[in-house]
Amino acid sequence: MATANFSNICISGIACAVPKNVVDNDTYSSTLGDLEVKKFIENTGVKKRYVSHSKQTTSDLCYEAASKLLKHKEYDSESIDALIFISQTPDYIQPATSHILQKRLGLAKSCMCLDVNLGCSGYVYGMFLASSLIQSGAVDRVLLLVGDILRKNPVTEIKDQMLFGDAGSATIVERGENTVQGILNANGEGYTSLITPGAGTRRVLKEEESYWEITKPEMEGSEVFEFTIKEIPKIFKQFFNTFDKHIDDFDYCILHQANLFMLKHIGKKIKVQPEKLPISIDRYGNTNGASIPMTIVDLCDLENISKNVKLISSGFGIGLSWGIISFEVEGKDVLPMIYTDNYYEEAYLGK
């Protein structure tokens, strides 16, 4: 368990971007039937989601969020000391997508660039990592970019398509006067619970196999569910004991938007009031690592929040990995949702 109390850290802005194309899950009734779709929506909470077009990638969405956030803050792009890109859907196997984003955003050559392969726990891990770099004295300002798109895989199960939405986020973490507190955990024993077996060096394509079949994500739903409902309430208890905090010390609790049933179950376990547990999965789907900043953006927009808010958040998923982190952010520095179909034409290698 990694535990830290980071002092003199400020979260100075958050922005999120989604594609313009919105897909209503009711449209799947013709394929699955009305009853099956109704049951899916009741269990997961996902009514609609935003889906990228064939040329748009995670980095395109993160770029839009980052460029607009830097403009809002009136920060020179060369003032960014480190760029951390966290995603399971990079532009290429190599090079690291952070280097492409460094070029597009016009960041300084002295800027550290780093890719991290994580999913639903990515935002919590990223905040912890960014705060660590600042606390160490190595950097003063970090641009944290977290996001994912549904892999453009023609053999993806219909219900997986219905669950996941596309999104990219940008968060500026820098030296300041606030405190960030967090705990990270991981259990590699569960690495097969969420896995994409192909496209690496462990699992190569055999002559009789399809590339799409071995690069389709696989999930043991019951294992992931049991892990989540067991470990997330436990890590909240650890956090409160470690830092002498209570759920009532925070304005809102922001959970990874896995599915509605799971969110409500965790909410009851940690005894958070329903009005302090924002939900965005109904309109955006499960957006993996971006779901926490996505929910913050959605909350500040819906509630018209401009003041400082104290947040406690938890992400959990692939690895298995999970964590919890608390921080403050000014509502006026949380940008409204960005809708975009833009993509990086220079990097598009398709036909």
Coordinates of C-alpha atoms in Angstrom, one line a residue:
M1 CA 0.0 0.0 0.0
A2 CA 1.4 3.4 -1.1
T3 CA 0.2 6.2 1.2
A4 CA 1.2 9.8 1.0
N5 CA 0.2 13.3 2.4
F6 CA 1.4 15.7 -0.3
S7 CA 1.6 19.3 1.0
N8 CA 1.9 22.5 -1.1
I9 CA 0.0 21.0 -4.1
C10 CA -2.7 22.8 -6.1
I11 CA -5.2 21.3 -8.6
S12 CA -5.5 24.5 -10.7
G13 CA -7.9 23.3 -13.4
I14 CA -9.8 20.4 -15.0
A15 CA -11.2 20.0 -18.5
C16 CA -12.8 17.1 -20.4
A17 CA -13.6 16.5 -24.0
V18 CA -16.0 14.0 -25.7
P19 CA -16.9 13.4 -29.3
K20 CA -19.9 15.1 -30.8
N21 CA -21.5 11.8 -31.9
V22 CA -24.0 10.6 -29.2
V23 CA -25.4 7.1 -29.2
D24 CA -28.7 6.3 -27.4
N25 CA -28.8 2.7 -26.1
D26 CA -32.5 2.4 -27.0
T27 CA -31.3 2.1 -30.6
Y28 CA -30.1 -1.5 -29.8
S29 CA -33.7 -2.7 -29.2
S30 CA -33.9 -3.8 -32.8
T31 CA -30.9 -6.1 -32.2
L32 CA -31.3 -7.3 -28.6
G33 CA -35.0 -6.7 -28.0
D34 CA -36.8 -4.1 -25.8
L35 CA -36.7 -6.2 -22.6
E36 CA -32.9 -6.9 -22.8
V37 CA -32.1 -3.3 -23.4
K38 CA -34.3 -2.1 -20.6
K39 CA -32.7 -4.6 -18.2
F40 CA -29.2 -3.5 -19.3
I41 CA -30.0 0.2 -18.7
E42 CA -31.5 -0.6 -15.3
N43 CA -28.4 -2.5 -14.2
T44 CA -25.7 -0.3 -15.6
G45 CA -27.4 3.0 -15.7
V46 CA -26.1 3.8 -19.2
K47 CA -28.7 5.5 -21.3
K48 CA -26.4 7.1 -23.8
R49 CA -22.7 7.8 -24.5
Y50 CA -20.4 9.7 -26.8
V51 CA -18.5 7.7 -29.5
S52 CA -15.6 8.9 -31.6
H53 CA -15.4 8.6 -35.4
S54 CA -12.9 6.3 -37.1
K55 CA -10.0 8.9 -37.2
Q56 CA -10.4 10.3 -33.7
T57 CA -8.2 8.9 -30.9
T58 CA -7.8 9.3 -27.2
S59 CA -5.0 11.8 -27.7
D60 CA -7.2 14.0 -29.9
L61 CA -9.7 14.3 -27.0
C62 CA -7.0 14.9 -24.5
Y63 CA -5.4 17.5 -26.7
E64 CA -8.7 19.5 -27.0
A65 CA -9.1 19.4 -23.2
A66 CA -5.5 20.4 -22.6
S67 CA -5.3 23.2 -25.1
K68 CA -8.5 24.8 -23.9
L69 CA -7.5 24.5 -20.2
L70 CA -4.1 26.1 -20.9
K71 CA -5.8 28.9 -22.7
H72 CA -8.3 29.3 -19.8
K73 CA -5.5 29.5 -17.2
E74 CA -3.4 31.8 -19.5
Y75 CA -0.5 29.5 -19.1
D76 CA 2.4 29.5 -21.6
S77 CA 2.7 26.0 -23.0
E78 CA 6.4 26.1 -22.1
S79 CA 5.6 26.4 -18.4
I80 CA 4.6 22.7 -18.3
D81 CA 7.5 20.8 -16.7
A82 CA 6.0 17.3 -17.1
L83 CA 3.3 15.6 -19.2
I84 CA 1.7 12.4 -18.1
F85 CA -0.6 10.5 -20.5
I86 CA -2.6 7.7 -18.9
S87 CA -4.6 5.4 -21.2
Q88 CA -5.1 1.9 -22.5
T89 CA -5.7 3.2 -26.0
P90 CA -2.5 5.0 -27.2
D91 CA -2.0 6.3 -30.7
Y92 CA 0.6 3.7 -31.6
I93 CA 2.5 0.8 -29.9
Q94 CA 5.4 3.1 -30.2
P95 CA 6.4 5.9 -29.7
A96 CA 4.7 7.0 -26.5
T97 CA 1.7 9.1 -27.1
S98 CA 2.9 11.7 -24.6
H99 CA 5.6 12.7 -27.1
I100 CA 3.0 13.3 -29.8
L101 CA 1.0 15.5 -27.4
Q102 CA 4.2 17.3 -26.4
K103 CA 4.7 18.3 -30.0
R104 CA 1.0 19.2 -30.6
L105 CA 0.8 21.4 -27.5
G106 CA 4.1 23.1 -28.1
L107 CA 5.6 22.1 -24.8
A108 CA 9.3 22.8 -24.1
K109 CA 12.0 20.2 -25.0
S110 CA 12.9 20.2 -21.3
C111 CA 9.4 18.8 -20.5
M112 CA 9.4 15.3 -19.1
C113 CA 7.0 13.0 -21.1
L114 CA 5.6 9.8 -19.7
D115 CA 2.9 7.2 -20.8
V116 CA 1.2 5.0 -18.2
N117 CA -0.8 2.0 -19.2
L118 CA -3.8 2.0 -16.8
G119 CA -7.5 2.0 -17.1
C120 CA -10.2 2.9 -14.5
S121 CA -7.8 3.6 -11.7
G122 CA -5.7 5.9 -14.0
Y123 CA -6.8 9.2 -12.7
V124 CA -6.2 8.4 -9.1
Y125 CA -2.8 6.9 -9.9
G126 CA -2.0 9.9 -12.1
M127 CA -2.8 12.5 -9.4
F128 CA -0.6 10.5 -7.0
L129 CA 2.2 10.4 -9.5
A130 CA 2.0 14.1 -10.4
S131 CA 1.9 15.1 -6.8
S132 CA 4.9 12.9 -6.1
L133 CA 6.9 14.6 -8.8
I134 CA 6.1 18.1 -7.5
Q135 CA 6.7 17.1 -3.8
S136 CA 10.1 15.7 -4.8
G137 CA 11.1 19.1 -6.1
A138 CA 11.7 17.7 -9.6
V139 CA 9.0 19.8 -11.3
D140 CA 6.6 22.6 -10.5
R141 CA 3.7 22.1 -13.0
V142 CA 2.3 18.8 -14.4
L143 CA -0.2 18.4 -17.2
L144 CA -2.1 15.1 -16.5
L145 CA -4.0 13.7 -19.5
V146 CA -6.2 10.7 -18.9
G147 CA -8.7 9.1 -21.3
D148 CA -9.7 6.2 -23.4
I149 CA -11.8 5.4 -26.4
L150 CA -13.6 2.1 -27.2
R151 CA -11.2 0.1 -29.3
K152 CA -12.4 0.2 -32.9
N153 CA -12.7 -3.6 -32.9
P154 CA -15.4 -5.1 -35.2
V155 CA -15.9 -8.1 -32.9
T156 CA -16.5 -6.2 -29.7
E157 CA -19.6 -7.5 -27.9
I158 CA -22.7 -5.4 -28.3
K159 CA -23.1 -5.0 -24.5
D160 CA -19.5 -3.7 -24.2
Q161 CA -20.3 -1.2 -26.9
M162 CA -23.4 -0.1 -24.9
L163 CA -21.4 0.3 -21.7
F164 CA -18.4 2.3 -22.7
G165 CA -18.1 5.9 -23.8
D166 CA -15.2 7.9 -25.2
A167 CA -13.5 10.8 -23.4
G168 CA -10.3 12.6 -22.7
S169 CA -9.3 14.8 -19.8
A170 CA -6.7 17.3 -18.8
T171 CA -5.8 18.3 -15.2
I172 CA -3.1 20.8 -14.2
V173 CA -1.4 19.8 -11.0
E174 CA 1.2 22.3 -9.7
R175 CA 3.0 23.7 -6.7
G176 CA 0.6 25.6 -4.4
E177 CA -0.9 25.9 -1.0
N178 CA -3.3 22.9 -0.7
T179 CA -2.9 19.3 0.3
V180 CA -3.4 16.1 -1.7
Q181 CA -3.8 12.8 0.3
G182 CA -3.9 9.4 -1.2
I183 CA -3.6 5.6 -1.0
L184 CA -2.8 3.3 -3.9
N185 CA -3.1 -0.5 -4.0
A186 CA -2.6 -3.3 -6.6
N187 CA -3.1 -7.0 -6.8
G188 CA -1.5 -8.7 -9.7
E189 CA -3.1 -12.0 -8.8
G190 CA -6.1 -10.7 -10.6
Y191 CA -4.4 -9.6 -13.8
T192 CA -6.5 -12.0 -15.9
S193 CA -9.8 -10.6 -14.7
L194 CA -9.5 -7.7 -17.2
I195 CA -7.2 -8.5 -20.1
T196 CA -6.6 -7.9 -23.8
P197 CA -4.4 -10.9 -24.6
G198 CA -3.1 -10.0 -28.0
A199 CA -0.8 -7.3 -29.6
G200 CA 1.9 -7.7 -27.1
T201 CA 4.9 -10.2 -27.0
R202 CA 3.3 -12.7 -24.7
R203 CA 0.4 -13.6 -27.1
V204 CA 1.3 -13.5 -30.8
L205 CA -1.1 -14.0 -33.7
K206 CA -1.4 -17.6 -34.9
E207 CA -2.0 -18.4 -38.6
E208 CA -5.6 -19.4 -38.1
E209 CA -6.5 -16.5 -35.8
S210 CA -7.9 -13.1 -36.4
Y211 CA -6.1 -10.0 -35.1
W212 CA -9.4 -8.6 -33.9
E213 CA -10.2 -11.8 -31.9
I214 CA -7.0 -11.6 -29.8
T215 CA -7.2 -7.9 -29.3
K216 CA -10.7 -7.9 -27.9
P217 CA -10.8 -7.0 -24.2
E218 CA -11.9 -9.8 -21.9
M219 CA -13.5 -9.4 -18.5
E220 CA -14.5 -11.8 -15.7
G221 CA -17.4 -9.7 -14.5
S222 CA -18.2 -11.6 -11.3
E223 CA -14.5 -11.4 -10.2
V224 CA -14.3 -7.6 -10.9
F225 CA -17.6 -7.1 -9.1
E226 CA -16.5 -9.0 -6.0
F227 CA -13.2 -7.3 -5.9
T228 CA -14.8 -3.8 -6.2
I229 CA -17.5 -4.2 -3.5
K230 CA -14.9 -5.8 -1.1
E231 CA -11.9 -3.5 -1.6
I232 CA -13.4 0.0 -2.2
P233 CA -15.3 0.3 1.1
K234 CA -12.1 -1.1 2.8
I235 CA -9.8 1.5 1.3
F236 CA -12.2 4.3 2.3
K237 CA -11.9 3.1 5.9
Q238 CA -8.1 2.9 5.6
F239 CA -8.1 6.5 4.3
F240 CA -10.3 7.9 7.0
N241 CA -8.2 6.1 9.7
T242 CA -4.9 7.1 8.2
F243 CA -5.6 10.8 7.7
D244 CA -8.2 11.2 10.5
K245 CA -10.9 12.2 8.1
H246 CA -14.7 11.5 7.7
I247 CA -16.9 11.3 4.6
D248 CA -18.6 14.5 5.9
D249 CA -15.3 16.4 5.6
F250 CA -15.8 16.4 1.8
D251 CA -18.3 18.3 -0.4
Y252 CA -18.6 15.4 -2.8
C253 CA -17.4 11.8 -3.3
I254 CA -16.4 11.1 -6.9
L255 CA -16.3 7.4 -7.8
H256 CA -15.2 5.8 -11.0
Q257 CA -18.4 5.4 -13.0
A258 CA -18.3 1.6 -13.5
N259 CA -22.0 0.9 -13.4
L260 CA -25.0 2.3 -11.5
F261 CA -25.6 -0.7 -9.3
M262 CA -22.0 -0.8 -8.1
L263 CA -22.0 3.0 -7.4
K264 CA -25.1 2.7 -5.2
H265 CA -23.7 -0.3 -3.4
I266 CA -20.4 1.4 -2.6
G267 CA -22.2 4.6 -1.6
K268 CA -24.3 2.8 1.0
K269 CA -21.2 1.0 2.4
I270 CA -19.2 4.2 2.9
K271 CA -22.4 6.0 4.1
V272 CA -22.2 9.0 1.7
Q273 CA -25.4 11.0 1.2
P274 CA -26.8 10.4 -2.3
E275 CA -26.7 14.1 -3.1
K276 CA -23.0 14.0 -2.5
L277 CA -22.4 11.1 -4.8
P278 CA -22.6 12.5 -8.4
I279 CA -23.6 10.2 -11.3
S280 CA -22.6 10.8 -14.9
I281 CA -22.6 7.3 -16.3
D282 CA -26.2 7.6 -17.4
R283 CA -25.3 10.3 -20.0
Y284 CA -21.6 9.4 -20.8
G285 CA -21.2 5.7 -20.1
N286 CA -18.2 4.2 -18.4
T287 CA -15.4 6.3 -19.7
N288 CA -12.6 4.3 -17.9
G289 CA -9.8 6.5 -16.5
A290 CA -11.6 9.7 -17.5
S291 CA -14.7 9.0 -15.6
I292 CA -13.6 10.8 -12.4
P293 CA -12.7 14.2 -14.1
M294 CA -15.7 13.7 -16.4
T295 CA -18.0 13.5 -13.3
I296 CA -16.4 16.5 -11.8
V297 CA -16.9 18.6 -15.0
D298 CA -20.5 17.3 -15.2
L299 CA -21.1 18.2 -11.6
C300 CA -19.7 21.7 -11.7
D301 CA -21.7 22.4 -14.9
L302 CA -25.0 21.0 -13.6
E303 CA -24.7 22.6 -10.2
N304 CA -23.2 25.8 -11.5
I305 CA -20.3 25.5 -9.0
S306 CA -17.7 28.3 -9.0
K307 CA -16.5 28.1 -5.4
N308 CA -13.7 25.8 -4.0
V309 CA -14.9 22.2 -3.5
K310 CA -13.3 19.5 -1.4
L311 CA -13.4 16.1 -3.2
I312 CA -12.6 12.5 -2.3
S313 CA -12.4 10.2 -5.3
S314 CA -11.7 6.5 -5.9
G315 CA -10.8 4.6 -9.1
F316 CA -10.6 0.8 -9.5
G317 CA -10.2 -1.7 -12.2
I318 CA -7.6 -3.4 -14.4
G319 CA -4.5 -4.8 -12.9
L320 CA -6.2 -5.3 -10.5
S321 CA -5.5 -1.8 -9.2
W322 CA -7.4 0.7 -7.0
G323 CA -6.8 3.8 -5.1
I324 CA -8.3 6.8 -3.3
I325 CA -7.3 10.5 -3.3
S326 CA -8.6 13.7 -1.9
F327 CA -8.0 17.2 -3.3
E328 CA -9.6 20.6 -3.7
V329 CA -10.4 22.5 -6.9
E330 CA -12.0 25.9 -7.7
G331 CA -15.2 25.4 -9.6
K332 CA -14.4 28.4 -11.8
D333 CA -11.4 26.5 -13.1
V334 CA -13.4 23.4 -14.1
L335 CA -14.3 24.0 -17.7
P336 CA -17.7 23.1 -19.3
M337 CA -17.8 19.9 -21.3
I338 CA -16.0 20.2 -24.6
Y339 CA -17.6 18.5 -27.7
T340 CA -15.3 17.9 -30.6
D341 CA -14.7 15.8 -33.8
N342 CA -11.2 17.2 -34.3
Y343 CA -8.4 14.8 -35.0
Y344 CA -4.6 15.1 -35.7
E345 CA -4.4 14.8 -39.5
E346 CA -0.6 14.6 -39.6
A347 CA -0.6 11.4 -37.4
Y348 CA -3.5 9.6 -39.2
L349 CA -1.9 6.7 -41.1
G350 CA -5.1 5.0 -42.3
K351 CA -6.6 5.0 -45.7

